[in-house]
Each structure stands twice: as C-alpha cells, then as structure tokens.
PDB file of C-alpha atoms in Angstrom:
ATOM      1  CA  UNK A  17       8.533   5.450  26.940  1.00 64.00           C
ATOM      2  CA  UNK A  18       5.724   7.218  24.937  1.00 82.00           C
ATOM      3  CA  UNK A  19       5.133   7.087  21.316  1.00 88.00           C
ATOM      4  CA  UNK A  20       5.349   9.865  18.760  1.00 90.00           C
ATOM      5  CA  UNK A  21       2.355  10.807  16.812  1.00 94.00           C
ATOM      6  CA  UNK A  22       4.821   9.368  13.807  1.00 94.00           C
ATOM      7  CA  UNK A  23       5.488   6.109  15.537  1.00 93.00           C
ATOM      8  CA  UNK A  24       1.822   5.731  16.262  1.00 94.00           C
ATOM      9  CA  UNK A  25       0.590   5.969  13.099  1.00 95.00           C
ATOM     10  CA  UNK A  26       3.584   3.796  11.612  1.00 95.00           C
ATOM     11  CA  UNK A  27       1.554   1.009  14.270  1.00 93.00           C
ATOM     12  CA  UNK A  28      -1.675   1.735  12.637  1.00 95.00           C
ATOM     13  CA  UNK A  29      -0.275   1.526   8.816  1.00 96.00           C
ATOM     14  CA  UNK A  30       1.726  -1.976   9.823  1.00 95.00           C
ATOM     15  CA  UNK A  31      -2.229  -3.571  11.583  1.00 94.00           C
ATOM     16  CA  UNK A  32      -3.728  -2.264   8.443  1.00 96.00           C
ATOM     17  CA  UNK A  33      -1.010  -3.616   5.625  1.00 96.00           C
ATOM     18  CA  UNK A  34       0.607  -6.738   7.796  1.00 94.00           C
ATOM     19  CA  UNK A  35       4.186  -6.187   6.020  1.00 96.00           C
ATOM     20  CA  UNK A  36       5.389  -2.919   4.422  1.00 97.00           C
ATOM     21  CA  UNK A  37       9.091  -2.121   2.472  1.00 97.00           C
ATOM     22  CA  UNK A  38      10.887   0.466   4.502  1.00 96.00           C
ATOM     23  CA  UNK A  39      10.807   3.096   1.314  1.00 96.00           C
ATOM     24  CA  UNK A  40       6.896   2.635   1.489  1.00 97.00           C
ATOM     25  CA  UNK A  41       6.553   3.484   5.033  1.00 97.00           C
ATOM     26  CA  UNK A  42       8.778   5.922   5.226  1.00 96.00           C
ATOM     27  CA  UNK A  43       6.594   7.876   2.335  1.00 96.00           C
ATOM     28  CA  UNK A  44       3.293   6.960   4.162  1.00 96.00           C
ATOM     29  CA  UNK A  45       4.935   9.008   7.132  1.00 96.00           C
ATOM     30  CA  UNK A  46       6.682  11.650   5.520  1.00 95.00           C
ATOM     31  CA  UNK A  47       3.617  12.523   3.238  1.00 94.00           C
ATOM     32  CA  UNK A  48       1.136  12.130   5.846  1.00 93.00           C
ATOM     33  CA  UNK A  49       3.546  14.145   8.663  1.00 93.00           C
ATOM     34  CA  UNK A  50       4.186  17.256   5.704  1.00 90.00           C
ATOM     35  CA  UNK A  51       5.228  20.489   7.380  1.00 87.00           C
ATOM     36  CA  UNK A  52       7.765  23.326   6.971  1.00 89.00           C
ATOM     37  CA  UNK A  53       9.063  22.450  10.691  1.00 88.00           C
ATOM     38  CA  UNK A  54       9.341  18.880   9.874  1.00 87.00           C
ATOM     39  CA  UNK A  55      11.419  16.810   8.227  1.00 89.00           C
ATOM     40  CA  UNK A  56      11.079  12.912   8.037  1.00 92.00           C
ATOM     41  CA  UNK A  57      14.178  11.916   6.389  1.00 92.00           C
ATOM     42  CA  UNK A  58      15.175   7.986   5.614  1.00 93.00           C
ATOM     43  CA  UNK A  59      17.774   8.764   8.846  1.00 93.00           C
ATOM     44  CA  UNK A  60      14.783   9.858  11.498  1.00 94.00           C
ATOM     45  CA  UNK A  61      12.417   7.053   9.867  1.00 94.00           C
ATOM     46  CA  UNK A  62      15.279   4.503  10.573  1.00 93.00           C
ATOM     47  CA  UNK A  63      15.485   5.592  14.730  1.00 92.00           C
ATOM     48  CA  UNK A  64      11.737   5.758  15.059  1.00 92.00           C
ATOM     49  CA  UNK A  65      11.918   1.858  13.423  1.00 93.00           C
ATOM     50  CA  UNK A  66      14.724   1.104  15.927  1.00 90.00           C
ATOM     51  CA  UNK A  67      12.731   2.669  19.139  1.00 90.00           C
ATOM     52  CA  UNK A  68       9.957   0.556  17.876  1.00 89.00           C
ATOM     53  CA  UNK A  69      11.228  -2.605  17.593  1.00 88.00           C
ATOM     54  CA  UNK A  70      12.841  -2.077  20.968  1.00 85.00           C
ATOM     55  CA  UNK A  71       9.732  -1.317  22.693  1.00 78.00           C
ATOM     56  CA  UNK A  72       7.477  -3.058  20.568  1.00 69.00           C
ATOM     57  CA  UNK A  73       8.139  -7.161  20.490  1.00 71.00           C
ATOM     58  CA  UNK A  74       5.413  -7.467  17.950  1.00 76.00           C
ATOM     59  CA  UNK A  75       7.770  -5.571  15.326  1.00 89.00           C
ATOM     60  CA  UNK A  76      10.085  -6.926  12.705  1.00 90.00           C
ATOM     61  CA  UNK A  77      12.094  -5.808  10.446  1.00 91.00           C
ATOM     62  CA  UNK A  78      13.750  -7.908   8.060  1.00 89.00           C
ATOM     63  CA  UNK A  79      16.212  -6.149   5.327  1.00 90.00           C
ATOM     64  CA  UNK A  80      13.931  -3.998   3.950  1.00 94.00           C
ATOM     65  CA  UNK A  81      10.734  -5.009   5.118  1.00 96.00           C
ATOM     66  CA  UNK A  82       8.409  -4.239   8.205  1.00 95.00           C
ATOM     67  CA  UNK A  83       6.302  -6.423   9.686  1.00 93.00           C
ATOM     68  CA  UNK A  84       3.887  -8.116  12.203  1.00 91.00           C
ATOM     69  CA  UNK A  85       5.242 -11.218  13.450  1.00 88.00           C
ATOM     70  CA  UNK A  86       1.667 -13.021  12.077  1.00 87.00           C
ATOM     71  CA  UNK A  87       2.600 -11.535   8.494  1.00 89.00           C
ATOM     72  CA  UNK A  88       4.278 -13.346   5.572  1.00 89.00           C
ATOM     73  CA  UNK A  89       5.387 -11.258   3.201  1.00 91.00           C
ATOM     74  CA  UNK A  90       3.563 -11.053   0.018  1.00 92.00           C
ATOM     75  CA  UNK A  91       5.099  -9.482  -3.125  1.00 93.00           C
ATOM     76  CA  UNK A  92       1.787  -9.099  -4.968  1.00 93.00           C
ATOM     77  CA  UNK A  93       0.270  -6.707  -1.585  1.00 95.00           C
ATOM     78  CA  UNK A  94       3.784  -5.034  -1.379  1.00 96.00           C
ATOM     79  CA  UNK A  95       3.122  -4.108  -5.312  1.00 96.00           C
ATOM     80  CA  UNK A  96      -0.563  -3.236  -4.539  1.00 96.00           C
ATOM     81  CA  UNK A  97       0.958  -0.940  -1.753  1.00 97.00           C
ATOM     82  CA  UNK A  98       3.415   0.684  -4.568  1.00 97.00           C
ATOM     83  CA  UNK A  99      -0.080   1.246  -6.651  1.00 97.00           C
ATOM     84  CA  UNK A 100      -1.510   3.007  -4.137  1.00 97.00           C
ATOM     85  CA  UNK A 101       1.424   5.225  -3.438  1.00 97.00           C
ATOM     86  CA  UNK A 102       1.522   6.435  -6.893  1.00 96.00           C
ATOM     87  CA  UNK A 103      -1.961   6.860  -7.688  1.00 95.00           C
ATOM     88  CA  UNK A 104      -2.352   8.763  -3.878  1.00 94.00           C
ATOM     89  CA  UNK A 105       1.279  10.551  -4.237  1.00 93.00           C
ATOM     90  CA  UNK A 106       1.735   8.656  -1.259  1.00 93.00           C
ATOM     91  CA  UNK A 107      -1.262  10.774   0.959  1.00 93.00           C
ATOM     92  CA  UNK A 108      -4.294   8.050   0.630  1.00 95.00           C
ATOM     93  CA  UNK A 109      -6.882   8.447   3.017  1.00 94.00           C
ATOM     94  CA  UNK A 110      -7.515   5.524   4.164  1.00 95.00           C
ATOM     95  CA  UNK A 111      -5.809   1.959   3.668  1.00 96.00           C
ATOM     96  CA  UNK A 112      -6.575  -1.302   4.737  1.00 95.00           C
ATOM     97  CA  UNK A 113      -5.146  -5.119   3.459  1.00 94.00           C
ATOM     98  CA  UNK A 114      -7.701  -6.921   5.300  1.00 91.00           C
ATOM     99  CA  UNK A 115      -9.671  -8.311   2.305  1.00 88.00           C
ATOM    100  CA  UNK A 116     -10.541 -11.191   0.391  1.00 86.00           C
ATOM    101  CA  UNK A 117      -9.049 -12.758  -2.656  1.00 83.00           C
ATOM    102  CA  UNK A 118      -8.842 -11.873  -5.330  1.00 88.00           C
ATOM    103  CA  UNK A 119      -8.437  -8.320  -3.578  1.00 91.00           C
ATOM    104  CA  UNK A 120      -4.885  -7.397  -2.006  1.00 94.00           C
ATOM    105  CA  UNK A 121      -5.777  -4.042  -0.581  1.00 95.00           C
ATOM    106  CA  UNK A 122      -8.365  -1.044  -0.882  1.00 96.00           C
ATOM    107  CA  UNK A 123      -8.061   2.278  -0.260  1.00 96.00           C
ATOM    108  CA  UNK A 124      -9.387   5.949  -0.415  1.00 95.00           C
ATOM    109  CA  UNK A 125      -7.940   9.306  -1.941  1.00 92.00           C
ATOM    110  CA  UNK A 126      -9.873  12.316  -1.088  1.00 82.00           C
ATOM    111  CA  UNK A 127     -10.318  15.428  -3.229  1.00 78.00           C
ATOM    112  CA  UNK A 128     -13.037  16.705  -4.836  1.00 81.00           C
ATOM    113  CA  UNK A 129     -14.918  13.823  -3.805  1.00 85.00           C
ATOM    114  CA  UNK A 130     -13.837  10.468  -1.852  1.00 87.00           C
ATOM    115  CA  UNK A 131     -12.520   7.807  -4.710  1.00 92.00           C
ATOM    116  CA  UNK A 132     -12.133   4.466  -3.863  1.00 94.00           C
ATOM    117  CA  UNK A 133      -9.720   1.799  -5.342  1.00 94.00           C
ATOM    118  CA  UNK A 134      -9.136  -1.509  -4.622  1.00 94.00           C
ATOM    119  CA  UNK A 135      -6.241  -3.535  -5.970  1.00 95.00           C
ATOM    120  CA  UNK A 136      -6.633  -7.267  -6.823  1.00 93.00           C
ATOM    121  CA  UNK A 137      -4.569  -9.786  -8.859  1.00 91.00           C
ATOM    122  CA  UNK A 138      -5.474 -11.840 -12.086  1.00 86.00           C
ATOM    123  CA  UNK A 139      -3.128 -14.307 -11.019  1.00 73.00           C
ATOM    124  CA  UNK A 140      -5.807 -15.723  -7.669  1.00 58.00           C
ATOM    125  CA  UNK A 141      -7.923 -18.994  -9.095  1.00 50.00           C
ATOM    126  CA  UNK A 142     -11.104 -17.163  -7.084  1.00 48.00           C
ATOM    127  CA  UNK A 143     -10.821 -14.275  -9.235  1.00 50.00           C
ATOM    128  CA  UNK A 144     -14.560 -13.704 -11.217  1.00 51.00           C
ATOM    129  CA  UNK A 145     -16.941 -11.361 -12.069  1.00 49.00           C
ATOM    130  CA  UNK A 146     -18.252 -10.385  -9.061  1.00 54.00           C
ATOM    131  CA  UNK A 147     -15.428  -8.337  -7.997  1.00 54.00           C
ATOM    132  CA  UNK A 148     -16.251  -6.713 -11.267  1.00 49.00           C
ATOM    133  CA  UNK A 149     -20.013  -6.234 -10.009  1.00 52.00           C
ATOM    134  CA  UNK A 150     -19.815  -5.643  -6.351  1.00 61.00           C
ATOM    135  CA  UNK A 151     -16.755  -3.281  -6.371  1.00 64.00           C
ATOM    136  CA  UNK A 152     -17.727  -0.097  -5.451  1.00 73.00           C
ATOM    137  CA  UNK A 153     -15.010   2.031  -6.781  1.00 87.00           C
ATOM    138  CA  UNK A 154     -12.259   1.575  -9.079  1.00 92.00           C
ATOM    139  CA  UNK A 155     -10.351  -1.311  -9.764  1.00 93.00           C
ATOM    140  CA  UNK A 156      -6.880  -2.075 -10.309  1.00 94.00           C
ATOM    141  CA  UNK A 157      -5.699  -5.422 -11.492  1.00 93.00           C
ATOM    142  CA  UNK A 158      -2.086  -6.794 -11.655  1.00 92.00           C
ATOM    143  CA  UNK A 159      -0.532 -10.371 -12.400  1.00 87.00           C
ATOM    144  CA  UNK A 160       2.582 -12.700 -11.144  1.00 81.00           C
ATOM    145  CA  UNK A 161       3.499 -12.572 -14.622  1.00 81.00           C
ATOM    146  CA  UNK A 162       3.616  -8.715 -15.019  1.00 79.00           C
ATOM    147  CA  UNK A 163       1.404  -8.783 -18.186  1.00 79.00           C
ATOM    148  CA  UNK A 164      -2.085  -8.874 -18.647  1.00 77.00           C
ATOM    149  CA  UNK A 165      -3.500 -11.917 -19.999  1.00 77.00           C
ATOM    150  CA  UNK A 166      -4.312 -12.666 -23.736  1.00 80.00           C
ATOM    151  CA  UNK A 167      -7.541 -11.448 -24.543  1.00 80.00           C
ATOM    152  CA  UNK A 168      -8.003  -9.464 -21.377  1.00 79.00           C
ATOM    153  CA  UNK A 169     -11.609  -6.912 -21.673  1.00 82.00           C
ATOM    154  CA  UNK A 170     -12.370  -4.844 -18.204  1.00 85.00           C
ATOM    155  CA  UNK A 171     -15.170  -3.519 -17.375  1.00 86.00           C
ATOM    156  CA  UNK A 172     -15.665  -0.099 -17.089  1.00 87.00           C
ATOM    157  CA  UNK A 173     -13.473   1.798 -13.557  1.00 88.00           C
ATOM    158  CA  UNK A 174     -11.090  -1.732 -14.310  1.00 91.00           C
ATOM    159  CA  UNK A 175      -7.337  -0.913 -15.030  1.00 92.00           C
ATOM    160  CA  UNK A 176      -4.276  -3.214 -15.721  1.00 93.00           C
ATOM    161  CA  UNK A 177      -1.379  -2.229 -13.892  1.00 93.00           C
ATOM    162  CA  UNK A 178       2.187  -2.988 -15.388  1.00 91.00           C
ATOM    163  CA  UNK A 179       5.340  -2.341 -13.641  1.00 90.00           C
ATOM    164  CA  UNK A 180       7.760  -0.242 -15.510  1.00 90.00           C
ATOM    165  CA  UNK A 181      11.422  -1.085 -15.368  1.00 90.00           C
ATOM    166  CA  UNK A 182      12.306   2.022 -13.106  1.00 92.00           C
ATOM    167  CA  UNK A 183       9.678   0.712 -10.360  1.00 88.00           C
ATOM    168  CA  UNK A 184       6.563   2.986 -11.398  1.00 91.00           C
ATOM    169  CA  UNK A 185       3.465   1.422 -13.118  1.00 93.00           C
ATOM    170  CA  UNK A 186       1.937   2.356 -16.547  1.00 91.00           C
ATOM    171  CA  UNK A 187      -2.004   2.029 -16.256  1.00 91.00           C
ATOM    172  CA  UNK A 188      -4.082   0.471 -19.002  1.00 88.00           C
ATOM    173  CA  UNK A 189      -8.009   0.355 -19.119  1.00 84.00           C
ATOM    174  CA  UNK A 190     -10.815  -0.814 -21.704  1.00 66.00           C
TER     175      UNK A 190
END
C-alpha cells in the first residue's frame, strides 16, 4: 500500500521528535496540510494512525502518544513540542529533537526572516552558560518544577516558559 503525502510527513515528524501526543500531531498535519479542499479532522488523523501502525511495525501508539519503538517518552520534550506549537501556531519550519542536554528540541519559524528557537530545561545538571553563548537563536527555558528558579537572570533572546492551567504557556524574559 502507498503512503499519503500526510502519512509521510507524520513519518518524518515522529524520526525528528521520537514520541509525539496525538493532539500535537494531528496540528503539525492539519496546519502544515491547510487547504479549502482539505480537511484533517481528529477522525481522518485517527485512520491515517491506524493504516500506519498496520503497515508500519516501527509505530506505536500508546493512549495518547505516538511513538518509535526506540523512544521513551519524555514529558519535558512533549512540553517543548507544546512551546513550539504555540509560538509557530503550529506551522514551524523545521523541527528536530535530536540534541544535546540541556536542549530538548530546536526549531525554525519563517516570516520575515528565518527565527530560530531552541527549547531546553533548567531542571538538566549539564545545564551552563554555554548554551547561553553558543545558541544561535532564541532560547526558551522550562523546569520539572513549573517555576523558574529563585534568582533566575537570562541573558538577552532567553525566556522562561510557564505552563498556564488551561495548557498554554505565559513567556517571561529579562
């Protein structure tokens, strides 16, 4: 059987992010797929899954996650991937998950001109001021605990992320 252009990409985003939340994926593909003559509603997203996990033996899906069999899911890159949806409105460029601690993901929006983000955690031991050096773009930093440390001061293009109750994330910088 041959793949859909949808189902495709839906490969490509799960080698890129290891494990996604079904919501996530399903607005990676719906915001990526945008026409008039196309719809990708939760019900569509849910057979393409399905087909895929029948054809595909490297797919799983567990509740609400989707994964590679090699990936354990990680709540801090699943938030990192609900940063990136928000700050992209769920169109980023480019994404990738393949990074080292401290970092959980980076990606791209494009506009203007490219931006580029990358989302680490507080919470890693390794984290240090070189991410703060080396980092190319803009930074976004969240914790286990939700709140930024005491006495927290980030460098310019650094921002604290905090989840909000409903799910979305307030942004705080220096």
């Amino acid at each position: 059987m041959l793949l859909s252009v949808q189902q495709k990409y839906i490969l490509e985003a799960l080698r890129e992010l290891g494990s996604v939340r079904q919501r996530q994926l399903h607005v990676l593909v719906r915001e990526k797929f945008r026409r008039p003559d196309l719809e990708i509603s939760e019900a569509r997203m849910e057979t393409m899954l399905r087909q895929l996990r029948c054809l595909q033996e490297s797919i799983r899906i567990d509740g609400e996650l989707v994964r590679l069999p090699s990936a354990e899911p990680d709540p801090r890159c699943l938030e990192a991937i609900d940063i990136m949806l928000e700050l992209s409105e769920g169109k980023p460029q480019t994404f990738t998950a393949k990074c080292q601690m401290p970092e959980l993901l980076h990606f791209s929006l494009e506009g203007d001109k490219l931006r580029l983000f990358s989302v680490a955690t507080l919470s890693d031991p390794l984290r240090g001021t070189s991410l703060a050096r080396d980092s190319p773009g803009r930074v976004v930093w969240i914790s286990d605990s939700g709140s930024p440390p005491e006495g927290l001061a980030l460098p310019r293009k650094h921002f604290f992320a905090v989840r909000q109750p409903d799910g979305s994330h307030r942004f705080y910088g220096s």
